[in-house]
Tab-separated table of C-alpha atoms in Angstrom:
chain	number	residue	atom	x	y	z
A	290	UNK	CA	26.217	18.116	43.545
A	291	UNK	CA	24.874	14.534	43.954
A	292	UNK	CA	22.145	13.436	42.184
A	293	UNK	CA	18.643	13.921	44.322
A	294	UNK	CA	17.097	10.857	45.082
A	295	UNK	CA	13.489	9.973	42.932
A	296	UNK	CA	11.246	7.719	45.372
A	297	UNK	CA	8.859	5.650	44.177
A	298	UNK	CA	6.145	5.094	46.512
A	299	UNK	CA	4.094	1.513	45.640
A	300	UNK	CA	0.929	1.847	47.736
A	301	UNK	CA	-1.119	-0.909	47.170
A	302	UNK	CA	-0.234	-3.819	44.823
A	303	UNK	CA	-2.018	-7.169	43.787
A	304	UNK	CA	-1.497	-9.251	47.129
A	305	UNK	CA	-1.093	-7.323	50.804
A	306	UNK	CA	-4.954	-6.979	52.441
A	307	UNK	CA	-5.876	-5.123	55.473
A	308	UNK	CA	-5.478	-8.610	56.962
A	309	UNK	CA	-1.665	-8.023	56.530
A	310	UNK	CA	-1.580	-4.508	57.253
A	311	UNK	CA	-4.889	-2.102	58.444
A	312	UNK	CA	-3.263	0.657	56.457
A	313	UNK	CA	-3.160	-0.964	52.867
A	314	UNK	CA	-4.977	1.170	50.871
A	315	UNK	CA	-7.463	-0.683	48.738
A	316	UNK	CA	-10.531	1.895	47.762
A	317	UNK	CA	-9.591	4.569	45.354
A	318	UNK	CA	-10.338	7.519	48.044
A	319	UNK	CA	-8.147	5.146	50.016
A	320	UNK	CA	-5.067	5.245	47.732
A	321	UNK	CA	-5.581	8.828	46.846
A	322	UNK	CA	-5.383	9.774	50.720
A	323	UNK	CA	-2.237	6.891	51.206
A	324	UNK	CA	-0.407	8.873	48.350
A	325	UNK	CA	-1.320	12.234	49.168
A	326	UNK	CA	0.212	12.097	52.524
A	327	UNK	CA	3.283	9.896	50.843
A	328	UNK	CA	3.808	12.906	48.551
A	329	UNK	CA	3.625	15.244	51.533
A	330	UNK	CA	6.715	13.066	53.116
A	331	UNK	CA	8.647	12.857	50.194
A	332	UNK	CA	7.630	10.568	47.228
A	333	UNK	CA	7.408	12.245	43.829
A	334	UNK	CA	6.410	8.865	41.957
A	335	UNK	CA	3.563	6.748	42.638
A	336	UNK	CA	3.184	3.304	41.243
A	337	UNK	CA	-0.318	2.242	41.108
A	338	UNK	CA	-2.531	-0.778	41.387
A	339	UNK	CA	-6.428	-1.010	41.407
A	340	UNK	CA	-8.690	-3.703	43.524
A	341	UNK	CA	-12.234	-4.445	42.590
A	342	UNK	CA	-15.117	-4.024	45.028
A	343	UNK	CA	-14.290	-7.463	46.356
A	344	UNK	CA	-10.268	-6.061	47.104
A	345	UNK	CA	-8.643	-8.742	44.331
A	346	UNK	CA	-6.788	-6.765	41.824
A	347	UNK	CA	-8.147	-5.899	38.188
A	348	UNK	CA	-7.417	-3.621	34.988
A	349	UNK	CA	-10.079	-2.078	35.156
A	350	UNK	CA	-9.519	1.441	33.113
A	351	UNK	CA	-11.753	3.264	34.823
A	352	UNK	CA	-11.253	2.752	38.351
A	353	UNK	CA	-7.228	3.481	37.044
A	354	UNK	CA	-8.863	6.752	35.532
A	355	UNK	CA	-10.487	7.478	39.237
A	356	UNK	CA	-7.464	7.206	40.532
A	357	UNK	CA	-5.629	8.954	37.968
A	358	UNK	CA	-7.867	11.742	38.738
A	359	UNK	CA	-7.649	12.273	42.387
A	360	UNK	CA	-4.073	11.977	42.479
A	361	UNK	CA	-3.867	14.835	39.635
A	362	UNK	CA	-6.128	16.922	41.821
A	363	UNK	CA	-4.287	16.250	45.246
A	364	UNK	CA	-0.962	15.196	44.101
A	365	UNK	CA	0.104	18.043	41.783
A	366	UNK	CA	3.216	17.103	39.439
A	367	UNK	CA	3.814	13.268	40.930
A	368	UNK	CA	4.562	11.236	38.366
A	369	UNK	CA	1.511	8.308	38.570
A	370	UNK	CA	3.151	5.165	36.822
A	371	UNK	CA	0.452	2.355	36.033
A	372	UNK	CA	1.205	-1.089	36.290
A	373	UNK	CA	0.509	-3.457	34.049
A	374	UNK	CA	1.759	-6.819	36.179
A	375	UNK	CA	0.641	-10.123	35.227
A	376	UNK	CA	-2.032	-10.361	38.534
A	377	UNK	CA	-4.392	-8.027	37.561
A	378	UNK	CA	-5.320	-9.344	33.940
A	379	UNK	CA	-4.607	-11.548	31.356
A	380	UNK	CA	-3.131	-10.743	28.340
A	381	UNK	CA	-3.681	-7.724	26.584
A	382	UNK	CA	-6.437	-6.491	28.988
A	383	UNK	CA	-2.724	-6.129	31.153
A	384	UNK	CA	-2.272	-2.571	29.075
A	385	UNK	CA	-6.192	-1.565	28.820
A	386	UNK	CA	-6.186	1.267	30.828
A	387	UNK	CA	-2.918	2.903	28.753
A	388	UNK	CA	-4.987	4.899	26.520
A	389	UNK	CA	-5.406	7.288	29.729
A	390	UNK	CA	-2.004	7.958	29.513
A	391	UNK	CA	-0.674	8.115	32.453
A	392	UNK	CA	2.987	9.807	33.428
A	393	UNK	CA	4.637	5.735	33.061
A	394	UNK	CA	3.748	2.441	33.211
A	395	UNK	CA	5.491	-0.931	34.493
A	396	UNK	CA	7.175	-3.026	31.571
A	397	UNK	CA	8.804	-6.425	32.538
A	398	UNK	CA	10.379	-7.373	29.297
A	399	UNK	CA	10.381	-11.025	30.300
A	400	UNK	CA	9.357	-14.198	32.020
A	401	UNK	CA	10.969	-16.088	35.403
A	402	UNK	CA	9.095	-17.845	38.187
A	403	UNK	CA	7.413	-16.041	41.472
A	404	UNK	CA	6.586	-17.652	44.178
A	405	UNK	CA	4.105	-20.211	43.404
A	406	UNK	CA	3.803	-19.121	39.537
A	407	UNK	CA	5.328	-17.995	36.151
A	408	UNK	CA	5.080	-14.471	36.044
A	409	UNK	CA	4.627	-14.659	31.803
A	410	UNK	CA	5.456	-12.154	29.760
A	411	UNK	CA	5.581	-13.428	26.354
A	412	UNK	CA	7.521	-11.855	23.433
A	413	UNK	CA	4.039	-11.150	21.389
A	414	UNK	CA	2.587	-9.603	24.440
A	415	UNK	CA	6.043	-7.423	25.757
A	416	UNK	CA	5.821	-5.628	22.237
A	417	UNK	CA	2.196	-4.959	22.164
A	418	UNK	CA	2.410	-3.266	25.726
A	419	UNK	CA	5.451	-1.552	24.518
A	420	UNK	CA	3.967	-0.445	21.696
A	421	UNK	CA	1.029	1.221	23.567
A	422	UNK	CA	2.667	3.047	25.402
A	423	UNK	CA	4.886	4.220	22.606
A	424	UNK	CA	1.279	5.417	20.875
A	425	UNK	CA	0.341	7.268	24.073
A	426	UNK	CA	3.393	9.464	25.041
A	427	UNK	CA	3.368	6.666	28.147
A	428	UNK	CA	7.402	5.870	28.985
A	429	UNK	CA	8.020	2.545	30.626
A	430	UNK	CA	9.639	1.597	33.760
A	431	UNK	CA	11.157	-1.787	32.876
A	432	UNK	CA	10.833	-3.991	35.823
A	433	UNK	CA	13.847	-5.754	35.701
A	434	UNK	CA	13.694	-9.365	37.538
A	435	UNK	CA	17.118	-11.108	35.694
A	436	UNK	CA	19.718	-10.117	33.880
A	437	UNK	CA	18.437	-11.008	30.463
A	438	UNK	CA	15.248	-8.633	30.631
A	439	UNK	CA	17.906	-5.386	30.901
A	440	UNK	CA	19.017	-6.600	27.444
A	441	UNK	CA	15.965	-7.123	26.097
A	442	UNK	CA	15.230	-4.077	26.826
A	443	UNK	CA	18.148	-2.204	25.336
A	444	UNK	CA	17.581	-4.360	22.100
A	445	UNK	CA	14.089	-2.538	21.945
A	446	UNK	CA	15.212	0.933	22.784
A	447	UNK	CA	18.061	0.631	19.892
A	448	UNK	CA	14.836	-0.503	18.023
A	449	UNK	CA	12.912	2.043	18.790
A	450	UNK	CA	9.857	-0.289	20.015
A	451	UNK	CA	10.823	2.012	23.618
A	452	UNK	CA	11.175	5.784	23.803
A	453	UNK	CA	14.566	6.478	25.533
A	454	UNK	CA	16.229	6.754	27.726
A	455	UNK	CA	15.190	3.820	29.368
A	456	UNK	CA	14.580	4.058	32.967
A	457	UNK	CA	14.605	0.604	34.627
A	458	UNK	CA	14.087	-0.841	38.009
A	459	UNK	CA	16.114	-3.956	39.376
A	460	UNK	CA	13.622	-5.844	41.545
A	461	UNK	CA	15.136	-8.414	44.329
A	462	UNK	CA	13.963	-10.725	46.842
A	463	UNK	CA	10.532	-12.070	45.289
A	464	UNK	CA	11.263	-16.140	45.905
A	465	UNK	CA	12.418	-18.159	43.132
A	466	UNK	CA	13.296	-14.901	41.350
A	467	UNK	CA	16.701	-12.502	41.584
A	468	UNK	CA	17.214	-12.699	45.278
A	469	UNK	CA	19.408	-9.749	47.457
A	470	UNK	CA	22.584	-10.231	46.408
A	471	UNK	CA	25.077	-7.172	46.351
A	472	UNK	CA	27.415	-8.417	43.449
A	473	UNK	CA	25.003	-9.221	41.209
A	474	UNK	CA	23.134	-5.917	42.256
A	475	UNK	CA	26.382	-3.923	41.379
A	476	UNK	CA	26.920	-5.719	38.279
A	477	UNK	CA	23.129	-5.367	36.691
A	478	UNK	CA	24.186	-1.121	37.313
A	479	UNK	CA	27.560	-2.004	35.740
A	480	UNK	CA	25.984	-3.807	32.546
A	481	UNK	CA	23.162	-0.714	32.401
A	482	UNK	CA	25.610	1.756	32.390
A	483	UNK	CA	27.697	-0.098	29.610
A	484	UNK	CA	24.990	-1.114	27.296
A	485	UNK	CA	23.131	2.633	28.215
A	486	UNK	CA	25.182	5.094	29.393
A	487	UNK	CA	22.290	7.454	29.731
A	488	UNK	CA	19.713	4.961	31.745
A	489	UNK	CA	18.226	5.806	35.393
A	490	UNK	CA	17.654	3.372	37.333
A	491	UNK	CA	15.225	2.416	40.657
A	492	UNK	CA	16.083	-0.416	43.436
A	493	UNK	CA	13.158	-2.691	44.682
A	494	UNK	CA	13.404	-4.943	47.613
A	495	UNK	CA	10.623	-7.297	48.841
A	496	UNK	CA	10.275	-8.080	52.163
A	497	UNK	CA	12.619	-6.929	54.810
A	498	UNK	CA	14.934	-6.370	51.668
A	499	UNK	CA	13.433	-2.883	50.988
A	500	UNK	CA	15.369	-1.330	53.316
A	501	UNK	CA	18.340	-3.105	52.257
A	502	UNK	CA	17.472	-1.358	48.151
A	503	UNK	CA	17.218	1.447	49.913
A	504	UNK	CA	20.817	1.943	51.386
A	505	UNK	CA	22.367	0.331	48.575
A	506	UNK	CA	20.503	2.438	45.720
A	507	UNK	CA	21.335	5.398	47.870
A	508	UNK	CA	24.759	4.485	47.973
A	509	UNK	CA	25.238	3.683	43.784
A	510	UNK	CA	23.727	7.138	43.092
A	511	UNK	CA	20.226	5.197	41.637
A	512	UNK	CA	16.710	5.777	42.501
A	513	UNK	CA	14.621	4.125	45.476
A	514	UNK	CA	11.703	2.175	45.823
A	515	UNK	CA	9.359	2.101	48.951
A	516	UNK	CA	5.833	1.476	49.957
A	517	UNK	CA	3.183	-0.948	51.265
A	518	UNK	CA	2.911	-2.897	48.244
A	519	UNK	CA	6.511	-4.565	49.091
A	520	UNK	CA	6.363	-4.465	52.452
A	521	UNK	CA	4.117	-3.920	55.238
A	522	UNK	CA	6.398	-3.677	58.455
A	523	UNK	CA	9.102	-1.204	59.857
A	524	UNK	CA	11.042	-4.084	61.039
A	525	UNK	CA	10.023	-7.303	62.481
A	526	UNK	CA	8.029	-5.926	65.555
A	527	UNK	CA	6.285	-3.291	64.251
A	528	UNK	CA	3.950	-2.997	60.840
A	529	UNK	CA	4.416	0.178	59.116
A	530	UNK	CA	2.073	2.643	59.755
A	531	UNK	CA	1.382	4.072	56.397
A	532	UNK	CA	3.070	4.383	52.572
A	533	UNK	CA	4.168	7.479	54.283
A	534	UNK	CA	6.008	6.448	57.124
A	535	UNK	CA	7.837	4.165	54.239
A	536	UNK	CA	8.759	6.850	52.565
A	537	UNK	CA	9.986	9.121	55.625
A	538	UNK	CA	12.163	6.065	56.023
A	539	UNK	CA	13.992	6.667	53.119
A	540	UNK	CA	14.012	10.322	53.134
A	541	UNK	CA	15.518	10.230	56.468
A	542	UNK	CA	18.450	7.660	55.177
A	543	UNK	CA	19.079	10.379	51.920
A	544	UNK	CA	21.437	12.565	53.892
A	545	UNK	CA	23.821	9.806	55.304
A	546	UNK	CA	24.660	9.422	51.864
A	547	UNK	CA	24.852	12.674	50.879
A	548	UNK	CA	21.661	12.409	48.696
A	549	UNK	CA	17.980	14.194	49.231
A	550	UNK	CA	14.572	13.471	48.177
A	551	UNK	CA	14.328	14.853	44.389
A	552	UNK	CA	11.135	17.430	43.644
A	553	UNK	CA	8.728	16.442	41.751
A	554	UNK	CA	10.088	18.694	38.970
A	555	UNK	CA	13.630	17.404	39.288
A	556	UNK	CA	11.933	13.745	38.887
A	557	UNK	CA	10.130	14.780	35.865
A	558	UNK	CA	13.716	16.200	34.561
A	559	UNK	CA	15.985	13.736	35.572
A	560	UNK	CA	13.497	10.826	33.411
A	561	UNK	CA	12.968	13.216	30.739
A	562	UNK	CA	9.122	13.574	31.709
A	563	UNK	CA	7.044	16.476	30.607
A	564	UNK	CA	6.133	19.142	33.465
């Protein structure tokens, strides 16, 4: 039997508005409802953002613990993976809100350039996070932008500075970073599966590219990525209606390659997550 297909729904992130989309969610009540109805179509992991009152993004633990909260209560058994991205903080106020412990939080275990910026992750500050969540039973998603940050993060899971087995996503298509390329796409899986045989691993395309993760994650028996945060439109006439029509998306696709939308207890199992 194939392996069933985790998606990761990401419903807000640090940059779309309701300028770009009406149906970014940016209020807590507003993400818990988003993700509700994503986990309803399909999505068994959510990957989670906060905004301030004034919509910009922030740390802020306890409007993650709101959140945290409601999709406990109205979610039951989705994983909820924090981020701790570089937009929303500086520094260690980045992993603040890990002491909550959540199901998983984002780890990028290393630096490039985004569109206009460095996204900086500094060696002092990629082993504090990862040592966080190491104290709080959190396991980290490494958010894998180049080929050097999957061996960095081997190095630490042979250290034991990460819990394995490491689940990682490859992330393609944010400008000036790894763009959509399906040889180097095939040969990050290649080097994964070499260096850690027992990995899982999650597709991420930005843009117009998510769909393109999608088919090609399906295809390589990984995981799939999906959700406003990404991308905000069906295709280039149309802006997608919700995180869930995102996700119905790729639940629909699952079958033409023989795949299905994992449980949320088959997620938990397959990345070695407590029920």
């Amino acid at each position: 039997m194939t392996t069933p297909c985790i998606i990761t729904v990401a419903i807000t992130g640090s940059l779309p508005t309701k300028r770009d989309n009406p149906a970014v969610p940016i209020s807590i009540s507003e993400q818990v409802e988003s993700t509700q109805a994503a986990f309803e179509a399909g999505a068994t992991l959510a990957h989670c953002h906060v905004r301030n009152d004034e919509g910009a993004p922030t740390s802020d633990p306890e409007r993650f613990g709101r959140l945290l909260e409601g999709l406990r209560q109205h979610c039951p058994g989705m994983i909820v993976q924090f981020s701790t991205g570089g937009r929303s903080g500086a520094g260690r106020e980045r992993g603040g809100m890990l002491s909550l412990k959540p199901d998983m939080a984002s780890l990028s275990t290393g630096s490039c350039n985004f569109p206009t910026r460095v996204y900086e992750n500094s060696p002092e500050l990629v082993d504090w996070l990862a040592s966080e969540m190491l104290e709080h039973g959190v396991k980290p998603e490494i958010e894998a932008f180049d080929l050097s940050m999957i061996f960095k993060a081997v190095e630490m899971g042979v250290a034991g500075a990460i819990k394995g087995p490491l689940h990682v996503q490859f992330v393609m298509g944010v400008k000036n970073a790894m763009p959509v390329d399906r040889a180097a796409f095939e040969f990050y899986i290649a080097t994964l599966k070499r260096l850690a045989p027992d990995a899982t691993w999650t597709g991420a395309g930005i843009g117009r590219d998510q769909i393109t993760l999608n088919r090609w994650s399906l295809e390589l028996g990984g995981h799939c990525r999906t959700g406003l945060e990404d991308n905000v439109r069906l295709d280039r006439d149309r802006l997608a209606p919700s995180n869930a029509a995102l996700v119905k998306r790729v639940a629909d696709l699952c079958p033409e390659y023989d795949r299905r939308p994992a449980t949320a207890a088959e997620a938990r199992a397959l990345l070695r997550l407590s029920a």
